[in-house]
Short mmCIF file of C-alpha atoms in Angstrom, two decimals:
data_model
loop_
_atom_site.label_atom_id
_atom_site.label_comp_id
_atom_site.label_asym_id
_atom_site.label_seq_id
_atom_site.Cartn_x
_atom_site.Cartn_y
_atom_site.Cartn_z
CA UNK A 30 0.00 0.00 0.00
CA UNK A 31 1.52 3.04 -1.46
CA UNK A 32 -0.69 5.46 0.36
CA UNK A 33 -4.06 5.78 1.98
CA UNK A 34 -7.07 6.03 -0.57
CA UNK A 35 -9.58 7.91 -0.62
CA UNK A 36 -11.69 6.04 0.01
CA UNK A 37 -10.04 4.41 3.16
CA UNK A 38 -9.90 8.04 4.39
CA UNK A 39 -13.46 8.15 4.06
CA UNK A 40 -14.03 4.77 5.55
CA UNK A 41 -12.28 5.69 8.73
CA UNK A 42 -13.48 9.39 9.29
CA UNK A 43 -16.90 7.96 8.83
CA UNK A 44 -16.40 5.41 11.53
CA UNK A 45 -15.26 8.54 13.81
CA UNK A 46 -17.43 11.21 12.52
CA UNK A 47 -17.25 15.29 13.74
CA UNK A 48 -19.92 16.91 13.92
CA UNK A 49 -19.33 20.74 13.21
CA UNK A 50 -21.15 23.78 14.12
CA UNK A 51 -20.93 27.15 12.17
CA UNK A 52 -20.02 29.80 14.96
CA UNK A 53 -21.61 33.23 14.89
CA UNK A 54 -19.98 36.17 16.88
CA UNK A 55 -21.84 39.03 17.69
CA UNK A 56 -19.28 40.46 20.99
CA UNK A 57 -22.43 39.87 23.04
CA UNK A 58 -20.14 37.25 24.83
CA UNK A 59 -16.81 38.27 25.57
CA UNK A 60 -14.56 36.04 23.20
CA UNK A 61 -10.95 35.73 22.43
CA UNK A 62 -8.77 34.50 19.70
CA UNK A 63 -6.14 32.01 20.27
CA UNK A 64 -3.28 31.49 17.43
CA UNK A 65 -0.88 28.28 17.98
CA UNK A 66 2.06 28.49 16.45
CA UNK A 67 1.43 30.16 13.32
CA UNK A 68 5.18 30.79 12.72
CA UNK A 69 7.53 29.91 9.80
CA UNK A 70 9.46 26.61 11.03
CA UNK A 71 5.64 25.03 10.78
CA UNK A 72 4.24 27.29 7.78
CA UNK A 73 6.95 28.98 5.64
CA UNK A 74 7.79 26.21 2.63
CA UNK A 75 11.45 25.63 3.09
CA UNK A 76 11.84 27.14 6.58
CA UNK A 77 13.41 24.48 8.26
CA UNK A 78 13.36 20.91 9.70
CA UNK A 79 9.15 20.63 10.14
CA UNK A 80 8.36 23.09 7.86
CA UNK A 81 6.33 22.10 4.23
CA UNK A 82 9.11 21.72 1.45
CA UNK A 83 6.31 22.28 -0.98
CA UNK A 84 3.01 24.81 -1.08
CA UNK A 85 0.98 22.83 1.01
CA UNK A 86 -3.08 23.28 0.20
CA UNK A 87 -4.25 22.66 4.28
CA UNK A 88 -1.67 24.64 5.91
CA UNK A 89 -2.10 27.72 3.29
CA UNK A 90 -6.08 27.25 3.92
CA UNK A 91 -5.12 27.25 7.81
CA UNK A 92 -3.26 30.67 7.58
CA UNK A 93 -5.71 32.32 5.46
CA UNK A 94 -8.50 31.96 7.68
CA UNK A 95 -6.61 32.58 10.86
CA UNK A 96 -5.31 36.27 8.87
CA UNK A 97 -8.70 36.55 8.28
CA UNK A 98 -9.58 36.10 12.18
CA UNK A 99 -6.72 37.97 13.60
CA UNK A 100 -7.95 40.98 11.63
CA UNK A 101 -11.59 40.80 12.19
CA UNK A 102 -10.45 40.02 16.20
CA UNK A 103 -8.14 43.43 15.69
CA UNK A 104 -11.13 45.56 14.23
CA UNK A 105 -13.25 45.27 16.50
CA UNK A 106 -10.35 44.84 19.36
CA UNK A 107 -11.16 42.06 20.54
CA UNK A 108 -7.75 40.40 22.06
CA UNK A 109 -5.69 37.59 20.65
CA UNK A 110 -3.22 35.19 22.12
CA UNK A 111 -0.80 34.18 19.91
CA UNK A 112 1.81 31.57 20.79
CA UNK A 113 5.26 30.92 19.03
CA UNK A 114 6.62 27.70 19.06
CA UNK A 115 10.26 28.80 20.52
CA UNK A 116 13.23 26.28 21.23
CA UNK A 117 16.38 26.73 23.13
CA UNK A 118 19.25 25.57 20.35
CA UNK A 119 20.57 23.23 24.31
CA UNK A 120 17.25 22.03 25.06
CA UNK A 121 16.01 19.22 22.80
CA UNK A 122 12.33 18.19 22.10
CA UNK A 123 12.32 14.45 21.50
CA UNK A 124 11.50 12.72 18.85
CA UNK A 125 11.48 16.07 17.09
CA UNK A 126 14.75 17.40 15.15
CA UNK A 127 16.02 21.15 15.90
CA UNK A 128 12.94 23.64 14.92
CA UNK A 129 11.63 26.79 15.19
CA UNK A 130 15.65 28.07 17.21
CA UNK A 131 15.32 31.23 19.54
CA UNK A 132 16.07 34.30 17.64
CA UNK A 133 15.81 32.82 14.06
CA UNK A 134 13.27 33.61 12.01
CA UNK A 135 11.64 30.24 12.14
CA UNK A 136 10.33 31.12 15.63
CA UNK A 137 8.97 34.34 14.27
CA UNK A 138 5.23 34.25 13.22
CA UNK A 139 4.49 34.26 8.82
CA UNK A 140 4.77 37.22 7.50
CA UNK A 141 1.07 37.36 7.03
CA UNK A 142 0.76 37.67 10.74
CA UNK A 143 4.09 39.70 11.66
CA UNK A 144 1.93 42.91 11.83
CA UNK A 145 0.44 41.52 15.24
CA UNK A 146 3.47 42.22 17.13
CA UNK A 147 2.19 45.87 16.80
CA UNK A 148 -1.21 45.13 17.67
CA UNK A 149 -2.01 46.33 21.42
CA UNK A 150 -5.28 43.90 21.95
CA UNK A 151 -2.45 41.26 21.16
CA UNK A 152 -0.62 38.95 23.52
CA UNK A 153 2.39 37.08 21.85
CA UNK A 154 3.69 34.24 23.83
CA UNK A 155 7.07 32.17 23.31
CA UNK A 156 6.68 28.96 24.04
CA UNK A 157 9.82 25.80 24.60
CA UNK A 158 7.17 22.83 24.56
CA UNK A 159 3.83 21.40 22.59
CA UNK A 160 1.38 22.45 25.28
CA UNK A 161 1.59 26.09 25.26
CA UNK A 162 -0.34 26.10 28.28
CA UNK A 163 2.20 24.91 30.01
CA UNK A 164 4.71 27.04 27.79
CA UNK A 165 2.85 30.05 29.33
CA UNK A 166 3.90 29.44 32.99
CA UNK A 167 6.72 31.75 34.34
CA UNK A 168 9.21 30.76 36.54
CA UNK A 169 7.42 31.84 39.95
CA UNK A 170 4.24 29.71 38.52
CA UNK A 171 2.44 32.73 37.14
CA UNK A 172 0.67 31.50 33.89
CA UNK A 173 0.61 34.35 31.83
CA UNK A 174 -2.51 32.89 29.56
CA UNK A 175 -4.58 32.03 32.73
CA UNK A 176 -3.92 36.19 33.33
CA UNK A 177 -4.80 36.98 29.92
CA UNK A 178 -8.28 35.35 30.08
CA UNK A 179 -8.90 36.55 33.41
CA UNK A 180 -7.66 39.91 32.32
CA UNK A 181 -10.44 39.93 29.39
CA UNK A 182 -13.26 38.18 31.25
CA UNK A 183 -13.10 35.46 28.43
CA UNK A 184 -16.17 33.56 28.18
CA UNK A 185 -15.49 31.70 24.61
CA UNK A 186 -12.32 30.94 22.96
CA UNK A 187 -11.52 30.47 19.55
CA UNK A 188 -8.71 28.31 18.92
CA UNK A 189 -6.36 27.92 15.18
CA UNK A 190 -3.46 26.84 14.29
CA UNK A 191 -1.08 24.10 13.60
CA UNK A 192 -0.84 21.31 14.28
CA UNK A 193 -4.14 20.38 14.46
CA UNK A 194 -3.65 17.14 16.53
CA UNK A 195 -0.39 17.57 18.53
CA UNK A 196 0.14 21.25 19.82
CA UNK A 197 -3.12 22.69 19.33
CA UNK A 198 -4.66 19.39 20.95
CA UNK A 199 -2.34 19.31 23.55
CA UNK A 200 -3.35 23.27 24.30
CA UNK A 201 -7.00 22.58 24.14
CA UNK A 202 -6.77 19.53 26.45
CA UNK A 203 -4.96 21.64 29.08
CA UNK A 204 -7.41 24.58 28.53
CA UNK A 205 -10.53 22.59 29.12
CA UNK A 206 -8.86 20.79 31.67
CA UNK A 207 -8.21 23.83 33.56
CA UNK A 208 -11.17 25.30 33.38
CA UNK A 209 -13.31 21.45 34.50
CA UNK A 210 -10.99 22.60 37.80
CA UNK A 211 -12.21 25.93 37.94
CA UNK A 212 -8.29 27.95 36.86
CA UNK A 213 -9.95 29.63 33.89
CA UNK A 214 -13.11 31.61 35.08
CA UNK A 215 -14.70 33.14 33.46
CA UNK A 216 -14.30 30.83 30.41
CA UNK A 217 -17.20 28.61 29.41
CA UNK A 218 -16.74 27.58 25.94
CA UNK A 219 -13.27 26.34 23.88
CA UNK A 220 -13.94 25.90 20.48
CA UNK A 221 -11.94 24.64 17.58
CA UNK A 222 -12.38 26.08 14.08
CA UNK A 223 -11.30 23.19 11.78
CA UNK A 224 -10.48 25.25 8.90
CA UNK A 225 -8.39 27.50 10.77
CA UNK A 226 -6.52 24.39 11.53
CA UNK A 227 -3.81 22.14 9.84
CA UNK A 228 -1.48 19.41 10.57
CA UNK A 229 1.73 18.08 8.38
CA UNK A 230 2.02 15.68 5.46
CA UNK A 231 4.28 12.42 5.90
CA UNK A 232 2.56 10.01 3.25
CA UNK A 233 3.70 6.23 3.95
CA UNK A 234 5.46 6.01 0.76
CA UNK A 235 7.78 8.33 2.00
CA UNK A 236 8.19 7.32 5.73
CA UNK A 237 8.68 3.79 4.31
CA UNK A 238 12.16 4.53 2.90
CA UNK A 239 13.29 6.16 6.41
CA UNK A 240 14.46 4.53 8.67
CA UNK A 241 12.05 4.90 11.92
CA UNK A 242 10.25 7.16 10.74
CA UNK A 243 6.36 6.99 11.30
CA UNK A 244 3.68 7.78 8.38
CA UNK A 245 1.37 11.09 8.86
CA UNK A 246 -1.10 11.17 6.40
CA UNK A 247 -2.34 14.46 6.72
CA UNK A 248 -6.09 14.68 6.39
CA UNK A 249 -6.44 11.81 8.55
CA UNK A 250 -4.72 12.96 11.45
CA UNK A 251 -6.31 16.47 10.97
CA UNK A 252 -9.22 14.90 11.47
CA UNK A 253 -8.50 12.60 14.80
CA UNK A 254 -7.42 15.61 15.87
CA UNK A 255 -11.05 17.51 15.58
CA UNK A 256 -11.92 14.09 17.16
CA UNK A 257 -10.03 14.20 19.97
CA UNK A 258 -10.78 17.84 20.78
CA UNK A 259 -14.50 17.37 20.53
CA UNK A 260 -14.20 14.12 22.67
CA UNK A 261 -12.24 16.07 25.60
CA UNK A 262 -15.34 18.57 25.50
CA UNK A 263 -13.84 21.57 22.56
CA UNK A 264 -16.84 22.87 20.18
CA UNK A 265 -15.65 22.07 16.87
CA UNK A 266 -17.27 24.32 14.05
CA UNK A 267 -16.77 24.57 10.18
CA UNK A 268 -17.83 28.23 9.51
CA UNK A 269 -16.91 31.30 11.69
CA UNK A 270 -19.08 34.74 11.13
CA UNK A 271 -19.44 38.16 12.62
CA UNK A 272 -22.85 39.97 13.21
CA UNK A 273 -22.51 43.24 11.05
CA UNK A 274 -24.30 46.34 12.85
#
């Protein structure tokens, strides 16, 4: 088997189906926009070890829509959390190779987003690990996104980025996790736009001539992803719009 069909896609997503909302946001309840590692090393084709060495369709989908979202969220100044995947060159992240080095530009969000760093409603966040929950705790156990909701009296948060089924799963997990315990009042609702979402390509043709490497195929594990979310209690929705007055 060279790759999977299809149809075998098809097969198995049917077998663990999503069911997706379409999300309507009028500001009637106090919602913020969460951006996971939207930053070259993941996004930029050719910008390092886990970046795409070719246009890739999902991930260029994913950053559209979340420049689409960031700007909306910025109109109408409504605040944004934006975490950067951010690596100490001495601190490893197994079974991952070097990525997304402190102070090159593959830590440094795509240059469709670079504008945020400007943006006063936005928070960006460096991050050393997957969860960037846990990459927002400071040393003397402050969490600086626990502040930032609390700050903004968050009530629903929207939640893109990449990749769909390792850090921005990991993130959401944490998140609704937190606030089951209570950590994240206000917040009531996490929700996952699956558009605004992507995860790599590693088709088993290829991972089959590497030696240990595992096969990713992309639109499957996008998809377990949206499962996994929406099993650990995330809304997952297809369509995000804004109330025009």
């Amino acid at each position: 088997m060279e790759s999977y069909s299809p149809q075998t896609i098809e097969l198995l997503k049917n077998e663990i189906p999503v069911d997706q909302e379409s999300l309507l946001l009028s500001g009637d309840v106090k919602t913020g926009l969460v951006l996971v590692d939207i930053v070259n090393g993941f996004c930029t084709v050719g910008s390092g070890n886990l970046a795409p060495q070719a246009l890739d369709e999902q991930i260029s989908g994913m950053v559209d829509e979340s420049v689409k979202l960031a700007k909306m969220f910025c109109e109408k100044k409504w605040p944004i959390y934006a975490l950067l995947d951010t690596h100490h060159p001495d601190i490893p992240e197994p079974p991952y190779p070097p990525h997304c080095l402190a102070g090159t530009d593959e830590s440094k969000l795509v240059p469709a987003l670079q504008w945020l760093e400007n943006e006063p409603n936005a928070t960006l966040r460096c991050k050393g690990c997957i969860d960037g929950f846990i990459g927002s705790f400071e040393k003397d156990g402050s969490n600086v996104f626990v502040d930032w909701v609390k700050a903004n009296e968050i009530r629903a948060m929207l939640v893109v980025g990449i990749c769909t089924d390792i850090c921005v799963l990991d993130f959401v997990c944490s998140a609704l996790s937190a606030r089951n315990r209570g950590f994240l009042a206000p917040l009531d609702d996490v929700i996952v736009y699956s558009r605004g979402c992507a995860t790599f390509d590693f088709p088993v043709h290829v991972a089959r001539n590497i030696k240990d490497a595992l096969a990713y195929p992309q639109e499957l594990m996008h998809h377990i992803g949206l499962y996994m979310a929406k099993g650990r209690g995330a809304k997952v929705v297809s369509e995000v719009s804004f109330v025009t007055k």
